[in-house]
Amino acid sequence: MKRRIITIDEEKCNGCGACAAACHEGAIEMVNGKAKLTREDYCDGLGDCLPACPTDAIRFEMREAPAYDEAAVMAAKAKKTGQGLKEGMKPPCGCPGTQSKTIKREQPPVTARPQLMVSQLQQWPCQIKLVPVNAPYFDGANLLIAADCTAYAYGNFHNDFIRNHITLIGCPKLDEGDYAEKLTAIISNNDIKSVKIVRMEVPCCGGIENAVKRALRDSGKFIPWQVVTITTDGKILE
């Protein structure tokens, strides 16, 4: 089948191993000091390895490749960690970010009603797929591009991130297509002052970070940008 998959330029690869560490599916290994895509069927095509590469040696391409084998990836992970799946249990998917867990938080007394928080959202729509490229609110904007789970995981998201920003949200795992082209058009055609990327720590969020980086590069503009990573229990990853 023809699908999106990574390719690694050996000449650019410096052998740092960052991509192999970033690949949670185990598709990349270090062979003779160079990164190799040793298991094409383990590559999910989301590209969490791309932003990890310091030499830009990894890129996407559309070509014939085996289908992504979710079951094989999960089995390999279980074997590696020594935690086999219970008989009859079906793995949820190849992304570690889908593994369920319970987060216990200390709750305030019922008599202590928290003050109502005011929304800081300055525009509508806020979905990357829906927002107009030439909307007037992009003029002179500080742009916030966030994975949609971040606002649920981080309690003070409006005040700490949305305030004084034009906000775009999306999920590269659930949305069809790639955000890079749309984001490139927004950055290229408007006077954007800064870009802040807020993503979750889960691997699939690397897709939104990579799309923004590509958009910044393809726009040909020098714009200050930063990445903030939120953990699944609602903390900022330092």
mmCIF file of C-alpha atoms in Angstrom:
data_model
loop_
_atom_site.group_PDB
_atom_site.id
_atom_site.type_symbol
_atom_site.label_atom_id
_atom_site.label_comp_id
_atom_site.label_asym_id
_atom_site.label_seq_id
_atom_site.Cartn_x
_atom_site.Cartn_y
_atom_site.Cartn_z
ATOM 1 C CA MET A 1 0.000 0.000 0.000
ATOM 2 C CA LYS A 2 1.068 3.598 -0.578
ATOM 3 C CA ARG A 3 1.154 5.692 2.568
ATOM 4 C CA ARG A 4 2.979 8.457 4.415
ATOM 5 C CA ILE A 5 6.137 7.222 6.097
ATOM 6 C CA ILE A 6 9.451 8.703 7.207
ATOM 7 C CA THR A 7 12.761 8.520 5.385
ATOM 8 C CA ILE A 8 16.158 9.228 6.966
ATOM 9 C CA ASP A 9 19.028 10.942 5.130
ATOM 10 C CA GLU A 10 22.150 9.092 6.302
ATOM 11 C CA GLU A 11 24.457 11.896 5.175
ATOM 12 C CA LYS A 12 22.682 14.400 7.410
ATOM 13 C CA CYS A 13 22.341 12.001 10.355
ATOM 14 C CA ASN A 14 24.901 12.753 13.084
ATOM 15 C CA GLY A 15 24.156 9.605 15.065
ATOM 16 C CA CYS A 16 22.801 11.399 18.152
ATOM 17 C CA GLY A 17 19.990 8.863 18.600
ATOM 18 C CA ALA A 18 17.358 11.489 19.470
ATOM 19 C CA CYS A 19 14.958 10.186 16.835
ATOM 20 C CA ALA A 20 15.221 6.606 18.093
ATOM 21 C CA ALA A 21 14.426 7.798 21.602
ATOM 22 C CA ALA A 22 11.482 9.872 20.324
ATOM 23 C CA CYS A 23 10.008 6.957 18.342
ATOM 24 C CA HIS A 24 7.722 5.317 20.876
ATOM 25 C CA GLU A 25 6.799 2.613 18.371
ATOM 26 C CA GLY A 26 10.387 1.344 18.131
ATOM 27 C CA ALA A 27 10.562 1.726 14.348
ATOM 28 C CA ILE A 28 13.969 3.461 14.423
ATOM 29 C CA GLU A 29 17.206 1.903 15.640
ATOM 30 C CA MET A 30 20.824 2.987 15.651
ATOM 31 C CA VAL A 31 22.876 0.848 13.251
ATOM 32 C CA ASN A 32 26.616 1.489 12.872
ATOM 33 C CA GLY A 33 26.232 4.961 14.319
ATOM 34 C CA LYS A 34 23.356 5.988 12.038
ATOM 35 C CA ALA A 35 19.601 6.104 12.514
ATOM 36 C CA LYS A 36 17.757 3.465 10.485
ATOM 37 C CA LEU A 37 14.052 2.828 9.916
ATOM 38 C CA THR A 38 14.357 -0.874 10.644
ATOM 39 C CA ARG A 39 10.631 -1.652 10.924
ATOM 40 C CA GLU A 40 8.458 0.124 8.368
ATOM 41 C CA ASP A 41 5.408 -1.656 9.774
ATOM 42 C CA TYR A 42 6.098 -0.006 13.166
ATOM 43 C CA CYS A 43 6.112 3.539 11.712
ATOM 44 C CA ASP A 44 2.696 5.161 12.279
ATOM 45 C CA GLY A 45 3.449 8.132 10.018
ATOM 46 C CA LEU A 46 2.762 10.742 12.734
ATOM 47 C CA GLY A 47 6.360 11.953 12.758
ATOM 48 C CA ASP A 48 7.161 12.469 16.433
ATOM 49 C CA CYS A 49 10.770 11.806 15.436
ATOM 50 C CA LEU A 50 10.942 14.787 13.054
ATOM 51 C CA PRO A 51 11.148 17.608 15.624
ATOM 52 C CA ALA A 52 13.626 15.556 17.680
ATOM 53 C CA CYS A 53 16.207 15.513 14.861
ATOM 54 C CA PRO A 54 18.739 18.374 15.248
ATOM 55 C CA THR A 55 20.061 18.055 11.679
ATOM 56 C CA ASP A 56 16.732 17.900 9.788
ATOM 57 C CA ALA A 57 17.688 14.450 8.466
ATOM 58 C CA ILE A 58 14.153 13.064 8.653
ATOM 59 C CA ARG A 59 11.236 13.889 6.398
ATOM 60 C CA PHE A 60 7.941 12.424 5.248
ATOM 61 C CA GLU A 61 7.418 10.783 1.881
ATOM 62 C CA MET A 62 4.536 9.001 0.172
ATOM 63 C CA ARG A 63 5.610 5.583 -1.044
ATOM 64 C CA GLU A 64 4.851 1.888 -1.021
ATOM 65 C CA ALA A 65 5.283 0.497 2.484
ATOM 66 C CA PRO A 66 3.754 -2.159 4.722
ATOM 67 C CA ALA A 67 0.688 -1.045 6.659
ATOM 68 C CA TYR A 68 1.208 0.160 10.212
ATOM 69 C CA ASP A 69 0.913 -2.950 12.414
ATOM 70 C CA GLU A 70 -0.579 -1.726 15.657
ATOM 71 C CA ALA A 71 -0.817 -5.164 17.243
ATOM 72 C CA ALA A 72 2.840 -5.939 16.502
ATOM 73 C CA VAL A 73 3.937 -2.635 18.040
ATOM 74 C CA MET A 74 1.972 -3.283 21.216
ATOM 75 C CA ALA A 75 3.277 -6.835 21.446
ATOM 76 C CA ALA A 76 6.863 -5.631 21.045
ATOM 77 C CA LYS A 77 6.362 -3.028 23.767
ATOM 78 C CA ALA A 78 4.878 -5.595 26.107
ATOM 79 C CA LYS A 79 7.783 -7.944 25.477
ATOM 80 C CA LYS A 80 10.317 -5.189 26.035
ATOM 81 C CA THR A 81 8.811 -4.064 29.334
ATOM 82 C CA GLY A 82 7.921 -7.568 30.452
ATOM 83 C CA GLN A 83 4.271 -6.616 30.764
ATOM 84 C CA GLY A 84 2.248 -8.936 28.572
ATOM 85 C CA LEU A 85 -1.365 -8.192 27.728
ATOM 86 C CA LYS A 86 -3.959 -10.208 29.556
ATOM 87 C CA GLU A 87 -5.540 -12.937 27.503
ATOM 88 C CA GLY A 88 -8.348 -11.552 25.356
ATOM 89 C CA MET A 89 -7.371 -7.928 26.005
ATOM 90 C CA LYS A 90 -7.139 -5.830 22.852
ATOM 91 C CA PRO A 91 -4.600 -2.985 22.824
ATOM 92 C CA PRO A 92 -6.320 0.384 22.316
ATOM 93 C CA CYS A 93 -3.933 1.624 19.617
ATOM 94 C CA GLY A 94 -0.253 2.062 18.865
ATOM 95 C CA CYS A 95 -0.013 5.435 20.591
ATOM 96 C CA PRO A 96 1.107 5.378 24.254
ATOM 97 C CA GLY A 97 -0.985 8.514 24.734
ATOM 98 C CA THR A 98 -4.166 6.436 24.633
ATOM 99 C CA GLN A 99 -3.224 4.310 27.626
ATOM 100 C CA SER A 100 -5.764 5.030 30.343
ATOM 101 C CA LYS A 101 -4.971 6.081 33.874
ATOM 102 C CA THR A 102 -6.763 7.695 36.800
ATOM 103 C CA ILE A 103 -5.579 11.069 38.079
ATOM 104 C CA LYS A 104 -6.453 11.724 41.718
ATOM 105 C CA ARG A 105 -6.603 15.354 42.837
ATOM 106 C CA GLU A 106 -7.259 16.904 46.221
ATOM 107 C CA GLN A 107 -10.714 18.493 46.125
ATOM 108 C CA PRO A 108 -11.597 21.743 47.964
ATOM 109 C CA PRO A 109 -14.414 21.713 50.530
ATOM 110 C CA VAL A 110 -17.887 21.977 48.972
ATOM 111 C CA THR A 111 -18.445 25.262 50.837
ATOM 112 C CA ALA A 112 -15.437 26.869 49.117
ATOM 113 C CA ARG A 113 -16.919 27.744 45.741
ATOM 114 C CA PRO A 114 -14.174 28.889 43.368
ATOM 115 C CA GLN A 115 -14.545 32.265 41.668
ATOM 116 C CA LEU A 116 -15.943 32.016 38.150
ATOM 117 C CA MET A 117 -13.141 32.229 35.592
ATOM 118 C CA VAL A 118 -13.710 34.528 32.615
ATOM 119 C CA SER A 119 -12.879 33.204 29.161
ATOM 120 C CA GLN A 120 -9.856 34.819 27.510
ATOM 121 C CA LEU A 121 -10.691 33.626 23.980
ATOM 122 C CA GLN A 122 -10.484 36.622 21.632
ATOM 123 C CA GLN A 123 -11.828 35.198 18.365
ATOM 124 C CA TRP A 124 -14.051 32.602 16.731
ATOM 125 C CA PRO A 125 -13.660 30.057 15.209
ATOM 126 C CA CYS A 126 -10.582 28.676 16.898
ATOM 127 C CA GLN A 127 -10.216 25.324 15.112
ATOM 128 C CA ILE A 128 -7.244 25.341 12.705
ATOM 129 C CA LYS A 129 -9.375 23.712 10.007
ATOM 130 C CA LEU A 130 -12.118 26.354 10.273
ATOM 131 C CA VAL A 131 -10.326 29.645 10.834
ATOM 132 C CA PRO A 132 -10.101 32.009 7.790
ATOM 133 C CA VAL A 133 -6.550 32.567 6.544
ATOM 134 C CA ASN A 134 -6.964 36.337 6.213
ATOM 135 C CA ALA A 135 -9.048 37.053 9.320
ATOM 136 C CA PRO A 136 -8.474 40.630 10.572
ATOM 137 C CA TYR A 137 -7.573 39.482 14.086
ATOM 138 C CA PHE A 138 -4.322 37.954 12.767
ATOM 139 C CA ASP A 139 -2.886 41.450 12.155
ATOM 140 C CA GLY A 140 -0.197 41.981 14.805
ATOM 141 C CA ALA A 141 -1.242 38.825 16.647
ATOM 142 C CA ASN A 142 0.643 36.757 19.174
ATOM 143 C CA LEU A 143 -0.411 33.333 17.945
ATOM 144 C CA LEU A 144 -1.166 30.392 20.235
ATOM 145 C CA ILE A 145 -1.320 27.017 18.464
ATOM 146 C CA ALA A 146 -2.444 24.346 20.898
ATOM 147 C CA ALA A 147 -3.353 20.688 20.917
ATOM 148 C CA ASP A 148 -6.992 20.596 21.973
ATOM 149 C CA CYS A 149 -6.366 18.331 25.001
ATOM 150 C CA THR A 150 -4.091 20.929 26.624
ATOM 151 C CA ALA A 151 -6.937 23.155 27.768
ATOM 152 C CA TYR A 152 -8.530 20.213 29.599
ATOM 153 C CA ALA A 153 -5.318 18.954 31.177
ATOM 154 C CA TYR A 154 -3.991 22.336 32.376
ATOM 155 C CA GLY A 155 -6.449 24.045 34.730
ATOM 156 C CA ASN A 156 -5.389 27.674 34.260
ATOM 157 C CA PHE A 157 -5.046 27.434 30.487
ATOM 158 C CA HIS A 158 -7.086 30.559 29.701
ATOM 159 C CA ASN A 159 -5.123 32.901 31.944
ATOM 160 C CA ASP A 160 -1.681 31.409 31.359
ATOM 161 C CA PHE A 161 -1.885 30.772 27.613
ATOM 162 C CA ILE A 162 -4.959 32.145 25.824
ATOM 163 C CA ARG A 163 -4.802 35.631 27.402
ATOM 164 C CA ASN A 164 -3.534 38.210 24.852
ATOM 165 C CA HIS A 165 -3.217 35.554 22.139
ATOM 166 C CA ILE A 166 -5.140 34.559 19.040
ATOM 167 C CA THR A 167 -5.828 30.885 19.604
ATOM 168 C CA LEU A 168 -5.823 27.992 17.126
ATOM 169 C CA ILE A 169 -6.462 24.434 18.256
ATOM 170 C CA GLY A 170 -6.350 21.022 16.636
ATOM 171 C CA CYS A 171 -5.486 17.348 17.059
ATOM 172 C CA PRO A 172 -3.190 15.783 14.440
ATOM 173 C CA LYS A 173 -4.319 12.287 15.420
ATOM 174 C CA LEU A 174 -8.033 12.945 14.867
ATOM 175 C CA ASP A 175 -8.144 15.577 12.114
ATOM 176 C CA GLU A 176 -7.795 14.656 8.456
ATOM 177 C CA GLY A 177 -4.778 15.980 6.572
ATOM 178 C CA ASP A 178 -1.814 18.091 7.622
ATOM 179 C CA TYR A 179 -1.951 21.516 9.295
ATOM 180 C CA ALA A 180 1.325 22.768 7.827
ATOM 181 C CA GLU A 181 -0.120 24.195 4.593
ATOM 182 C CA LYS A 182 -2.898 26.129 6.378
ATOM 183 C CA LEU A 183 -0.537 27.438 9.037
ATOM 184 C CA THR A 184 2.008 28.466 6.404
ATOM 185 C CA ALA A 185 -0.669 30.537 4.663
ATOM 186 C CA ILE A 186 -1.703 32.193 7.940
ATOM 187 C CA ILE A 187 1.875 33.094 8.884
ATOM 188 C CA SER A 188 2.836 34.169 5.356
ATOM 189 C CA ASN A 189 -0.183 36.411 4.743
ATOM 190 C CA ASN A 190 -0.413 38.130 8.119
ATOM 191 C CA ASP A 191 1.721 40.187 10.486
ATOM 192 C CA ILE A 192 2.262 37.543 13.174
ATOM 193 C CA LYS A 193 4.403 38.816 16.062
ATOM 194 C CA SER A 194 5.109 35.530 17.867
ATOM 195 C CA VAL A 195 4.083 31.876 17.937
ATOM 196 C CA LYS A 196 3.589 29.723 21.014
ATOM 197 C CA ILE A 197 2.991 25.978 20.614
ATOM 198 C CA VAL A 198 1.326 24.164 23.499
ATOM 199 C CA ARG A 199 1.231 20.382 23.179
ATOM 200 C CA MET A 200 0.692 17.349 25.356
ATOM 201 C CA GLU A 201 3.553 15.032 26.301
ATOM 202 C CA VAL A 202 2.011 12.157 24.298
ATOM 203 C CA PRO A 203 3.821 11.191 21.058
ATOM 204 C CA CYS A 204 1.034 12.046 18.620
ATOM 205 C CA CYS A 205 1.241 15.705 19.688
ATOM 206 C CA GLY A 206 4.597 15.815 17.917
ATOM 207 C CA GLY A 207 2.522 16.163 14.749
ATOM 208 C CA ILE A 208 1.196 19.607 15.679
ATOM 209 C CA GLU A 209 4.637 20.798 16.794
ATOM 210 C CA ASN A 210 6.209 19.578 13.564
ATOM 211 C CA ALA A 211 3.474 21.219 11.440
ATOM 212 C CA VAL A 212 4.112 24.602 13.078
ATOM 213 C CA LYS A 213 7.871 24.285 12.624
ATOM 214 C CA ARG A 214 7.390 23.476 8.934
ATOM 215 C CA ALA A 215 5.012 26.404 8.546
ATOM 216 C CA LEU A 216 7.497 28.797 10.129
ATOM 217 C CA ARG A 217 10.247 27.505 7.868
ATOM 218 C CA ASP A 218 8.150 27.576 4.691
ATOM 219 C CA SER A 219 6.818 31.077 5.396
ATOM 220 C CA GLY A 220 10.345 32.462 5.064
ATOM 221 C CA LYS A 221 9.760 34.728 8.066
ATOM 222 C CA PHE A 222 11.829 35.032 11.230
ATOM 223 C CA ILE A 223 9.275 34.964 14.059
ATOM 224 C CA PRO A 224 10.013 34.235 17.749
ATOM 225 C CA TRP A 225 8.501 30.909 18.785
ATOM 226 C CA GLN A 226 8.492 28.508 21.718
ATOM 227 C CA VAL A 227 7.096 25.116 22.680
ATOM 228 C CA VAL A 228 5.404 24.327 26.001
ATOM 229 C CA THR A 229 4.651 20.707 26.881
ATOM 230 C CA ILE A 230 1.843 19.719 29.264
ATOM 231 C CA THR A 231 1.855 16.385 31.104
ATOM 232 C CA THR A 232 -1.266 14.232 31.221
ATOM 233 C CA ASP A 233 -1.715 15.085 34.892
ATOM 234 C CA GLY A 234 -1.757 18.800 34.142
ATOM 235 C CA LYS A 235 1.760 20.029 34.829
ATOM 236 C CA ILE A 236 4.145 22.000 32.619
ATOM 237 C CA LEU A 237 7.038 19.755 31.620
ATOM 238 C CA GLU A 238 10.299 21.493 32.422
#
